[in-house]
Amino acid sequence: MSTERPDNDVTGPRRRRPPLAVASVAAAVLLAGGGGAYWAATASGGNAADRDSASRDRAPVLALDSVAEAGPATPGDPSTPPPGIAPGEPDPNGPPVVYRAAGQLPDGPAEAAVHRATGTVASAEVARLAKALGIPGTPRTVDASWVVGDEDGPGALLKVTKQAPGTWTFARTTPTKPCDPGKMCANQSPPEADGQPVSEKAAKAAAAPVLKAVGQDDAALNAGQLMGDVRVVNADPEVDGLPTYGWSTGVRIGPDGKVAGGSGQLKALEKGDTYPVVGADEALKQLNEASGAKGDGGKDIGGCATPVPLEGEPKPTGLQCVPSNGKRAPVTQTVEDAVFGLALQYVDGRQTLVPSWLFHVRQAPGGPESTVTQIAVAPEFVEKPTGPTPSGDRKATSYAADGRTLEVTFWGGVCSTYTASAQESPGQVRITITEGKQKDGACIMIAKELKRTVTLKEPLGDRTVIDAESGATVPRG
């Protein structure tokens, strides 16, 4: 005999769904997302007595890191966030969001494992990818990366960080006019779009060798994205039978049917510790608490479905109201489905796929769809960030390591000079980015992604990299 839930419970009743049915809707959830995604960094609650005791005994606590603020988004790269917002994070200046389930939600499995890439990328792995991209040459070392192709001239360039997960980027460029015989041409950007994009079928076929080389030939594909006359094939792999979010490979196909660019991760994922997990409605409850729109464990605080516009914004048509506190009213988004999967988080400075619920949400009927993720690991296994939150003052955004060489990435002004230094201890390496004197004369206020190399006294090993200015953990790039 079932027990009805209170009317003010927005999560809805549970229903169990077979694991195969849960996985079968993954492609629909992951590929339908037309909006942004919210990466909640908190774990949901649950009854610890019902969780698997074996997992509890052997699994270490997951130490979540604060994520560095991002720079400008890379066109065609689904993993790159908008400027100043962490991957998948909603606009902090926007209204709070209330998530309501349209129907019953699944319980999911009792436990699931984290996955991460470890070790370093071998030259043979890079050569395999270069061959699939049609780039001649042997991989060579440049700082903490493997490089194949032309760095200064026209042609193609593949760059792969040596440290796992082996983040790779590829770009093919075309000079605007033929090079004179015996002379080196400057590296030019591709000409503006003037052709017709290839079909989705043709784009997927062109991307197939690249996806096979990176071990994602069986991933769910979406070729609906267009960038002018370039079609983008986005691949979201399954790992251990679960859909993933945040581990995409993007391959850009030009109007000539050739690969024009791409990015992703080259190192294969490995299964890690197993953790007890909670059901979808528990995760949804915690997601609402984390959003700031719910402060009483799920009771409706009132407000409007349509946000009240700020000063200077156009007034929307339809229902609107002004809350007594003068703040924007919460926006309601409908959870149409929930799929158990793996979502990207930074754990101890390393990119890790963590068991999570992937919620398929829509703000209004017929409106854009998006995917919202919430960690499903039982809360006693999750340690939230306790250090300073990264801010605009933070310098280092990521790093790559190769033995004693540490390559640090950060954002800086185009008219300043920068140096990097390291303070080492047995457990961590603290990085300081120092800004030098600006160039004389007027300077444009434009930020640029920069890299500086630091030589350590000892190989980095398992030590954590810390940004000395903010005190926050720096993730591997």
Short mmCIF file of C-alpha atoms in Angstrom, two decimals:
data_model
loop_
_atom_site.label_atom_id
_atom_site.label_comp_id
_atom_site.label_asym_id
_atom_site.label_seq_id
_atom_site.Cartn_x
_atom_site.Cartn_y
_atom_site.Cartn_z
CA MET A 1 0.00 0.00 0.00
CA SER A 2 1.50 3.33 -1.08
CA THR A 3 1.56 6.50 0.96
CA GLU A 4 0.69 9.81 -0.68
CA ARG A 5 3.15 12.66 -0.37
CA PRO A 6 2.12 16.12 0.92
CA ASP A 7 0.79 18.55 -1.66
CA ASN A 8 3.74 20.85 -1.10
CA ASP A 9 6.32 18.19 -1.99
CA VAL A 10 7.66 19.33 -5.37
CA THR A 11 9.73 16.24 -6.02
CA GLY A 12 6.78 13.93 -6.67
CA PRO A 13 6.46 10.25 -5.78
CA ARG A 14 9.13 7.73 -6.62
CA ARG A 15 8.84 4.89 -9.01
CA ARG A 16 11.47 2.33 -9.77
CA ARG A 17 12.75 2.06 -13.31
CA PRO A 18 14.82 -0.84 -14.64
CA PRO A 19 18.50 0.10 -15.18
CA LEU A 20 18.21 -0.49 -18.93
CA ALA A 21 15.26 1.86 -19.16
CA VAL A 22 17.17 4.51 -17.27
CA ALA A 23 20.12 4.26 -19.64
CA SER A 24 17.94 4.16 -22.75
CA VAL A 25 16.77 7.75 -22.34
CA ALA A 26 20.29 9.09 -21.82
CA ALA A 27 20.79 10.19 -25.40
CA ALA A 28 17.51 12.11 -25.39
CA VAL A 29 18.48 13.93 -22.21
CA LEU A 30 22.07 14.71 -23.14
CA LEU A 31 21.55 15.66 -26.77
CA ALA A 32 18.40 17.73 -26.33
CA GLY A 33 20.05 20.35 -24.15
CA GLY A 34 19.73 23.68 -25.87
CA GLY A 35 20.39 25.77 -22.77
CA GLY A 36 23.05 25.89 -20.10
CA ALA A 37 23.58 23.31 -17.42
CA TYR A 38 23.80 23.78 -13.64
CA TRP A 39 26.55 21.80 -11.94
CA ALA A 40 25.46 21.52 -8.31
CA ALA A 41 28.47 20.88 -6.07
CA THR A 42 26.47 19.54 -3.13
CA ALA A 43 25.39 16.00 -2.38
CA SER A 44 21.82 15.02 -1.59
CA GLY A 45 20.60 13.46 1.61
CA GLY A 46 19.28 10.00 2.32
CA ASN A 47 19.01 7.22 4.86
CA ALA A 48 22.53 6.00 5.65
CA ALA A 49 21.19 2.76 7.17
CA ASP A 50 19.94 1.69 3.73
CA ARG A 51 23.28 2.16 2.01
CA ASP A 52 25.75 -0.54 1.20
CA SER A 53 28.11 -1.09 4.15
CA ALA A 54 30.89 -2.52 1.96
CA SER A 55 31.06 0.70 -0.07
CA ARG A 56 31.08 2.72 3.14
CA ASP A 57 34.04 0.81 4.53
CA ARG A 58 36.30 1.06 1.49
CA ALA A 59 35.48 4.41 -0.20
CA PRO A 60 37.41 7.57 0.76
CA VAL A 61 35.69 10.93 1.06
CA LEU A 62 35.41 12.91 -2.20
CA ALA A 63 37.10 16.28 -1.65
CA LEU A 64 35.39 18.60 -4.15
CA ASP A 65 37.38 21.56 -5.42
CA SER A 66 36.26 25.05 -6.27
CA VAL A 67 36.35 25.45 -10.03
CA ALA A 68 38.38 28.26 -11.53
CA GLU A 69 36.58 31.01 -13.36
CA ALA A 70 36.67 30.54 -17.10
CA GLY A 71 37.77 32.81 -19.89
CA PRO A 72 36.02 33.38 -23.20
CA ALA A 73 34.13 30.43 -24.59
CA THR A 74 35.66 28.46 -27.44
CA PRO A 75 33.23 28.30 -30.38
CA GLY A 76 32.09 24.77 -31.00
CA ASP A 77 33.51 23.44 -27.76
CA PRO A 78 30.52 22.36 -25.61
CA SER A 79 32.70 22.00 -22.53
CA THR A 80 33.79 25.65 -22.47
CA PRO A 81 31.66 27.91 -20.24
CA PRO A 82 30.74 31.57 -20.85
CA PRO A 83 33.15 34.23 -19.54
CA GLY A 84 33.36 34.46 -15.75
CA ILE A 85 31.05 31.50 -15.02
CA ALA A 86 32.25 28.06 -13.93
CA PRO A 87 31.35 25.13 -16.22
CA GLY A 88 27.58 24.70 -16.24
CA GLU A 89 26.98 27.24 -13.49
CA PRO A 90 23.91 29.51 -13.84
CA ASP A 91 24.18 33.28 -13.97
CA PRO A 92 24.50 34.37 -10.30
CA ASN A 93 22.69 37.61 -11.16
CA GLY A 94 19.65 35.75 -12.50
CA PRO A 95 16.52 34.82 -10.55
CA PRO A 96 16.40 31.71 -8.34
CA VAL A 97 15.03 28.54 -9.93
CA VAL A 98 12.48 26.09 -8.55
CA TYR A 99 12.64 22.61 -10.13
CA ARG A 100 9.35 20.69 -10.17
CA ALA A 101 9.03 17.07 -11.28
CA ALA A 102 6.36 16.48 -13.94
CA GLY A 103 5.86 12.91 -12.73
CA GLN A 104 7.43 10.09 -10.79
CA LEU A 105 11.21 9.87 -10.56
CA PRO A 106 13.40 6.74 -10.43
CA ASP A 107 15.33 5.46 -7.43
CA GLY A 108 18.35 4.41 -9.48
CA PRO A 109 21.06 1.95 -8.36
CA ALA A 110 22.24 1.42 -4.79
CA GLU A 111 25.87 2.28 -5.57
CA ALA A 112 28.11 3.50 -8.39
CA ALA A 113 31.79 4.16 -9.00
CA VAL A 114 33.71 7.30 -9.87
CA HIS A 115 35.93 7.29 -12.97
CA ARG A 116 39.04 9.29 -13.79
CA ALA A 117 41.98 9.24 -16.18
CA THR A 118 45.39 8.64 -14.63
CA GLY A 119 49.02 8.57 -15.71
CA THR A 120 50.49 10.27 -18.75
CA VAL A 121 49.80 10.21 -22.47
CA ALA A 122 52.23 8.19 -24.56
CA SER A 123 53.69 9.34 -27.86
CA ALA A 124 52.00 6.40 -29.63
CA GLU A 125 48.56 7.58 -28.46
CA VAL A 126 49.20 11.04 -29.89
CA ALA A 127 50.51 9.58 -33.15
CA ARG A 128 47.32 7.52 -33.52
CA LEU A 129 45.16 10.64 -33.18
CA ALA A 130 47.41 12.64 -35.52
CA LYS A 131 47.07 9.94 -38.18
CA ALA A 132 43.27 10.03 -37.89
CA LEU A 133 43.41 13.82 -38.34
CA GLY A 134 45.69 13.50 -41.35
CA ILE A 135 48.64 15.34 -39.78
CA PRO A 136 52.10 14.14 -40.87
CA GLY A 137 55.03 14.16 -38.50
CA THR A 138 56.21 12.69 -35.21
CA PRO A 139 54.95 13.94 -31.83
CA ARG A 140 57.46 16.26 -30.17
CA THR A 141 57.63 17.71 -26.67
CA VAL A 142 56.84 21.39 -26.11
CA ASP A 143 56.83 22.26 -22.39
CA ALA A 144 54.23 19.90 -20.81
CA SER A 145 52.50 18.93 -24.07
CA TRP A 146 52.85 16.77 -27.14
CA VAL A 147 52.71 18.72 -30.41
CA VAL A 148 52.27 17.51 -33.99
CA GLY A 149 52.10 19.86 -36.99
CA ASP A 150 52.88 23.50 -37.69
CA GLU A 151 53.03 25.99 -34.84
CA ASP A 152 54.00 29.06 -36.88
CA GLY A 153 52.95 28.33 -40.43
CA PRO A 154 49.76 27.36 -42.23
CA GLY A 155 48.48 23.81 -42.11
CA ALA A 156 47.34 21.90 -39.04
CA LEU A 157 48.32 21.75 -35.38
CA LEU A 158 47.51 19.12 -32.75
CA LYS A 159 48.39 19.77 -29.11
CA VAL A 160 47.89 17.22 -26.30
CA THR A 161 48.74 17.76 -22.64
CA LYS A 162 50.94 14.92 -21.40
CA GLN A 163 49.24 14.66 -18.02
CA ALA A 164 45.95 12.75 -17.83
CA PRO A 165 43.26 13.26 -19.03
CA GLY A 166 45.30 14.31 -22.06
CA THR A 167 43.25 17.31 -23.15
CA TRP A 168 43.72 17.78 -26.89
CA THR A 169 42.97 20.61 -29.30
CA PHE A 170 43.24 20.58 -33.09
CA ALA A 171 42.95 23.37 -35.64
CA ARG A 172 43.40 23.45 -39.41
CA THR A 173 44.19 26.83 -40.93
CA THR A 174 44.28 28.09 -44.49
CA PRO A 175 46.34 31.05 -45.77
CA THR A 176 44.36 33.81 -47.45
CA LYS A 177 46.78 33.76 -50.40
CA PRO A 178 49.35 31.26 -51.66
CA CYS A 179 52.77 31.31 -50.07
CA ASP A 180 55.75 32.36 -52.16
CA PRO A 181 58.05 29.40 -52.90
CA GLY A 182 60.63 28.96 -50.18
CA LYS A 183 58.97 31.44 -47.79
CA MET A 184 57.05 30.80 -44.57
CA CYS A 185 53.53 32.26 -44.50
CA ALA A 186 51.98 33.65 -41.35
CA ASN A 187 49.38 31.43 -39.72
CA GLN A 188 46.04 32.67 -40.99
CA SER A 189 42.53 32.07 -39.71
CA PRO A 190 40.15 30.17 -41.99
CA PRO A 191 38.21 32.40 -44.43
CA GLU A 192 34.72 33.52 -43.55
CA ALA A 193 31.86 31.15 -44.22
CA ASP A 194 30.95 31.11 -47.91
CA GLY A 195 29.93 27.49 -48.49
CA GLN A 196 27.20 25.08 -47.49
CA PRO A 197 27.62 22.84 -44.43
CA VAL A 198 27.73 19.12 -45.05
CA SER A 199 24.83 16.92 -44.00
CA GLU A 200 24.66 15.45 -40.51
CA LYS A 201 25.28 11.99 -41.96
CA ALA A 202 28.37 13.15 -43.85
CA ALA A 203 29.69 15.01 -40.79
CA LYS A 204 29.35 11.93 -38.59
CA ALA A 205 31.16 9.83 -41.20
CA ALA A 206 34.02 12.36 -41.40
CA ALA A 207 34.35 12.46 -37.61
CA ALA A 208 34.29 8.66 -37.21
CA PRO A 209 38.09 8.05 -37.58
CA VAL A 210 38.84 10.76 -35.01
CA LEU A 211 36.30 9.40 -32.53
CA LYS A 212 37.73 5.89 -32.97
CA ALA A 213 41.25 7.17 -32.29
CA VAL A 214 40.14 8.69 -28.95
CA GLY A 215 38.07 5.64 -27.97
CA GLN A 216 34.65 7.22 -28.47
CA ASP A 217 33.48 5.46 -31.63
CA ASP A 218 30.45 4.07 -29.75
CA ALA A 219 29.46 7.41 -28.14
CA ALA A 220 26.07 9.06 -28.64
CA LEU A 221 26.44 11.64 -31.45
CA ASN A 222 24.73 14.96 -32.14
CA ALA A 223 25.59 16.75 -35.39
CA GLY A 224 22.92 19.43 -35.22
CA GLN A 225 25.19 22.33 -34.24
CA LEU A 226 26.29 24.76 -36.96
CA MET A 227 29.00 27.44 -36.92
CA GLY A 228 28.44 29.21 -40.21
CA ASP A 229 29.29 26.61 -42.86
CA VAL A 230 31.01 24.33 -40.31
CA ARG A 231 29.03 21.48 -38.76
CA VAL A 232 30.00 20.30 -35.27
CA VAL A 233 29.76 16.65 -34.22
CA ASN A 234 29.50 16.35 -30.44
CA ALA A 235 30.13 12.92 -28.91
CA ASP A 236 29.03 11.99 -25.37
CA PRO A 237 30.40 8.55 -24.40
CA GLU A 238 28.93 5.94 -22.10
CA VAL A 239 31.22 4.84 -19.27
CA ASP A 240 30.56 1.59 -17.40
CA GLY A 241 27.12 1.52 -19.03
CA LEU A 242 26.21 5.02 -17.80
CA PRO A 243 25.73 8.25 -19.80
CA THR A 244 28.20 11.05 -19.14
CA TYR A 245 27.96 14.82 -18.95
CA GLY A 246 31.02 17.06 -19.33
CA TRP A 247 33.27 14.51 -21.07
CA SER A 248 32.34 15.43 -24.64
CA THR A 249 34.48 15.32 -27.75
CA GLY A 250 33.73 18.01 -30.34
CA VAL A 251 34.81 17.57 -33.98
CA ARG A 252 34.25 20.42 -36.46
CA ILE A 253 33.67 19.44 -40.09
CA GLY A 254 34.18 22.06 -42.82
CA PRO A 255 32.08 22.48 -45.98
CA ASP A 256 34.70 20.44 -47.87
CA GLY A 257 33.90 17.44 -45.66
CA LYS A 258 37.27 17.53 -43.87
CA VAL A 259 37.97 17.89 -40.16
CA ALA A 260 38.60 21.60 -39.49
CA GLY A 261 39.12 21.42 -35.74
CA GLY A 262 38.21 19.70 -32.52
CA SER A 263 38.89 19.11 -28.84
CA GLY A 264 38.43 16.48 -26.15
CA GLN A 265 40.32 14.09 -23.86
CA LEU A 266 42.67 11.39 -25.11
CA LYS A 267 43.48 9.30 -22.02
CA ALA A 268 41.06 6.46 -21.27
CA LEU A 269 39.02 6.58 -18.06
CA GLU A 270 39.59 4.07 -15.27
CA LYS A 271 37.10 2.87 -12.67
CA GLY A 272 37.72 4.12 -9.16
CA ASP A 273 36.07 3.72 -5.76
CA THR A 274 32.42 2.72 -5.43
CA TYR A 275 30.00 4.85 -3.37
CA PRO A 276 26.43 4.44 -2.12
CA VAL A 277 24.07 6.79 -3.96
CA VAL A 278 20.63 8.35 -3.43
CA GLY A 279 17.48 8.42 -5.53
CA ALA A 280 16.37 11.11 -7.95
CA ASP A 281 13.77 12.75 -5.72
CA GLU A 282 16.28 13.10 -2.87
CA ALA A 283 18.73 14.67 -5.31
CA LEU A 284 16.05 17.00 -6.66
CA LYS A 285 15.16 18.13 -3.15
CA GLN A 286 18.79 19.03 -2.46
CA LEU A 287 19.07 20.74 -5.84
CA ASN A 288 16.18 23.04 -4.92
CA GLU A 289 17.79 23.80 -1.56
CA ALA A 290 21.08 24.63 -3.30
CA SER A 291 19.35 26.90 -5.85
CA GLY A 292 18.31 29.34 -3.12
CA ALA A 293 14.66 29.27 -4.14
CA LYS A 294 13.70 26.74 -1.46
CA GLY A 295 14.55 27.32 2.17
CA ASP A 296 12.13 25.00 3.94
CA GLY A 297 12.96 21.57 2.55
CA GLY A 298 10.64 21.73 -0.44
CA LYS A 299 7.74 24.03 0.48
CA ASP A 300 6.75 26.58 -2.12
CA ILE A 301 7.80 30.10 -1.16
CA GLY A 302 5.43 31.68 -3.66
CA GLY A 303 6.36 34.10 -6.41
CA CYS A 304 5.83 34.18 -10.16
CA ALA A 305 6.58 31.71 -12.91
CA THR A 306 7.70 34.71 -15.01
CA PRO A 307 10.57 36.76 -13.47
CA VAL A 308 10.06 40.42 -12.71
CA PRO A 309 12.28 42.46 -15.08
CA LEU A 310 15.07 44.59 -13.70
CA GLU A 311 15.31 48.30 -14.44
CA GLY A 312 15.91 48.84 -18.15
CA GLU A 313 14.73 45.39 -19.18
CA PRO A 314 11.71 45.00 -21.49
CA LYS A 315 8.49 44.03 -19.71
CA PRO A 316 7.35 40.49 -20.60
CA THR A 317 3.77 39.80 -21.54
CA GLY A 318 1.62 37.58 -19.37
CA LEU A 319 1.45 37.04 -15.62
CA GLN A 320 3.93 38.83 -13.41
CA CYS A 321 4.03 39.93 -9.78
CA VAL A 322 6.40 41.80 -7.47
CA PRO A 323 7.50 39.95 -4.32
CA SER A 324 7.53 41.89 -1.06
CA ASN A 325 11.31 41.72 -0.69
CA GLY A 326 11.84 43.54 -4.00
CA LYS A 327 13.99 40.74 -5.44
CA ARG A 328 13.41 38.75 -8.58
CA ALA A 329 10.75 36.10 -8.14
CA PRO A 330 11.78 32.47 -8.67
CA VAL A 331 11.44 30.88 -12.07
CA THR A 332 9.86 27.43 -12.25
CA GLN A 333 11.47 24.80 -14.48
CA THR A 334 9.84 21.44 -15.09
CA VAL A 335 11.86 18.25 -14.66
CA GLU A 336 10.58 16.03 -17.47
CA ASP A 337 12.91 13.11 -16.83
CA ALA A 338 15.84 11.98 -14.68
CA VAL A 339 18.69 9.73 -15.78
CA PHE A 340 21.38 8.28 -13.54
CA GLY A 341 24.85 8.91 -14.98
CA LEU A 342 28.29 10.44 -14.43
CA ALA A 343 29.05 14.17 -14.40
CA LEU A 344 32.37 15.98 -14.40
CA GLN A 345 33.66 17.44 -11.13
CA TYR A 346 37.11 18.44 -9.85
CA VAL A 347 38.18 16.17 -6.97
CA ASP A 348 41.55 16.85 -5.32
CA GLY A 349 42.52 18.93 -8.35
CA ARG A 350 41.72 16.17 -10.86
CA GLN A 351 38.91 15.89 -13.36
CA THR A 352 36.64 13.11 -12.14
CA LEU A 353 33.35 11.70 -13.41
CA VAL A 354 31.16 11.43 -10.30
CA PRO A 355 27.85 9.48 -9.98
CA SER A 356 25.12 12.08 -10.55
CA TRP A 357 21.51 12.56 -11.55
CA LEU A 358 21.03 14.23 -14.93
CA PHE A 359 17.73 16.13 -14.88
CA HIS A 360 16.07 16.98 -18.18
CA VAL A 361 14.38 20.34 -17.55
CA ARG A 362 12.27 22.84 -19.47
CA GLN A 363 11.22 26.32 -18.31
CA ALA A 364 8.03 26.52 -20.40
CA PRO A 365 6.07 24.18 -22.71
CA GLY A 366 7.74 24.24 -26.09
CA GLY A 367 10.67 26.23 -24.70
CA PRO A 368 14.38 25.32 -24.77
CA GLU A 369 15.57 22.22 -22.96
CA SER A 370 18.63 21.86 -20.76
CA THR A 371 20.35 19.36 -18.50
CA VAL A 372 20.83 20.06 -14.79
CA THR A 373 23.18 17.80 -12.83
CA GLN A 374 23.26 16.96 -9.12
CA ILE A 375 25.80 14.74 -7.37
CA ALA A 376 24.16 11.49 -6.22
CA VAL A 377 26.92 10.28 -3.86
CA ALA A 378 25.73 9.91 -0.26
CA PRO A 379 26.49 13.14 1.66
CA GLU A 380 28.77 11.53 4.25
CA PHE A 381 31.21 10.76 1.41
CA VAL A 382 31.35 14.31 0.06
CA GLU A 383 33.56 17.07 1.43
CA LYS A 384 32.63 20.50 0.12
CA PRO A 385 35.27 23.16 -0.60
CA THR A 386 36.29 24.90 2.62
CA GLY A 387 38.94 27.28 1.29
CA PRO A 388 38.44 30.69 -0.31
CA THR A 389 36.11 30.78 -3.29
CA PRO A 390 37.90 31.68 -6.53
CA SER A 391 37.28 35.26 -7.60
CA GLY A 392 38.44 37.73 -10.17
CA ASP A 393 41.69 38.09 -8.20
CA ARG A 394 42.67 34.51 -8.83
CA LYS A 395 45.46 34.10 -11.35
CA ALA A 396 46.11 30.41 -12.10
CA THR A 397 43.19 28.61 -13.79
CA SER A 398 44.77 25.24 -14.69
CA TYR A 399 48.07 23.43 -15.00
CA ALA A 400 49.80 20.59 -16.83
CA ALA A 401 52.77 18.65 -15.44
CA ASP A 402 55.58 16.65 -17.00
CA GLY A 403 58.13 15.52 -14.44
CA ARG A 404 59.63 18.64 -12.88
CA THR A 405 58.03 20.94 -15.49
CA LEU A 406 54.82 22.68 -14.44
CA GLU A 407 52.97 24.64 -17.12
CA VAL A 408 50.52 27.12 -15.56
CA THR A 409 47.61 28.69 -17.47
CA PHE A 410 46.09 32.02 -16.41
CA TRP A 411 44.38 35.13 -17.78
CA GLY A 412 46.19 38.44 -17.97
CA GLY A 413 46.27 41.78 -19.73
CA VAL A 414 47.86 42.08 -23.15
CA CYS A 415 50.06 44.99 -22.10
CA SER A 416 51.58 43.52 -18.94
CA THR A 417 54.41 41.06 -18.40
CA TYR A 418 53.98 38.04 -16.12
CA THR A 419 56.22 35.56 -14.32
CA ALA A 420 55.35 32.41 -12.37
CA SER A 421 57.07 30.98 -9.30
CA ALA A 422 56.47 27.99 -7.04
CA GLN A 423 56.79 27.33 -3.31
CA GLU A 424 57.07 23.59 -2.66
CA SER A 425 56.16 21.46 0.34
CA PRO A 426 55.67 17.67 0.77
CA GLY A 427 51.89 17.90 0.13
CA GLN A 428 51.43 20.83 -2.22
CA VAL A 429 52.94 23.32 -4.65
CA ARG A 430 51.82 26.95 -4.29
CA ILE A 431 51.91 28.94 -7.52
CA THR A 432 52.32 32.72 -7.58
CA ILE A 433 51.66 34.71 -10.76
CA THR A 434 53.40 38.10 -10.64
CA GLU A 435 52.33 40.93 -12.92
CA GLY A 436 55.09 43.17 -14.16
CA LYS A 437 55.08 46.75 -15.41
CA GLN A 438 52.73 47.58 -18.25
CA LYS A 439 54.01 48.82 -21.57
CA ASP A 440 54.28 52.57 -22.01
CA GLY A 441 51.42 54.40 -23.69
CA ALA A 442 47.73 53.59 -24.01
CA CYS A 443 46.62 49.99 -23.57
CA ILE A 444 43.46 48.20 -24.61
CA MET A 445 41.57 46.42 -21.81
CA ILE A 446 41.58 42.93 -23.26
CA ALA A 447 42.33 39.73 -21.35
CA LYS A 448 44.34 36.96 -22.94
CA GLU A 449 44.97 33.35 -21.94
CA LEU A 450 48.65 33.00 -21.06
CA LYS A 451 50.99 30.18 -20.03
CA ARG A 452 54.16 30.23 -17.98
CA THR A 453 56.47 27.33 -17.15
CA VAL A 454 57.94 26.68 -13.71
CA THR A 455 60.73 24.16 -13.01
CA LEU A 456 60.19 22.35 -9.72
CA LYS A 457 62.86 20.98 -7.42
CA GLU A 458 61.12 17.58 -7.43
CA PRO A 459 58.55 16.00 -9.80
CA LEU A 460 55.00 17.08 -8.94
CA GLY A 461 53.78 13.53 -8.27
CA ASP A 462 50.54 13.46 -6.26
CA ARG A 463 51.02 16.90 -4.71
CA THR A 464 48.17 19.40 -4.98
CA VAL A 465 48.71 22.65 -6.90
CA ILE A 466 47.41 25.72 -5.03
CA ASP A 467 46.95 29.27 -6.28
CA ALA A 468 48.84 31.32 -3.67
CA GLU A 469 46.69 34.44 -4.12
CA SER A 470 43.26 32.84 -3.62
CA GLY A 471 44.22 29.71 -1.68
CA ALA A 472 42.09 27.61 -4.04
CA THR A 473 43.09 24.32 -5.66
CA VAL A 474 44.17 24.65 -9.29
CA PRO A 475 42.69 21.91 -11.50
CA ARG A 476 44.67 19.97 -14.04
CA GLY A 477 44.12 21.47 -17.48
#
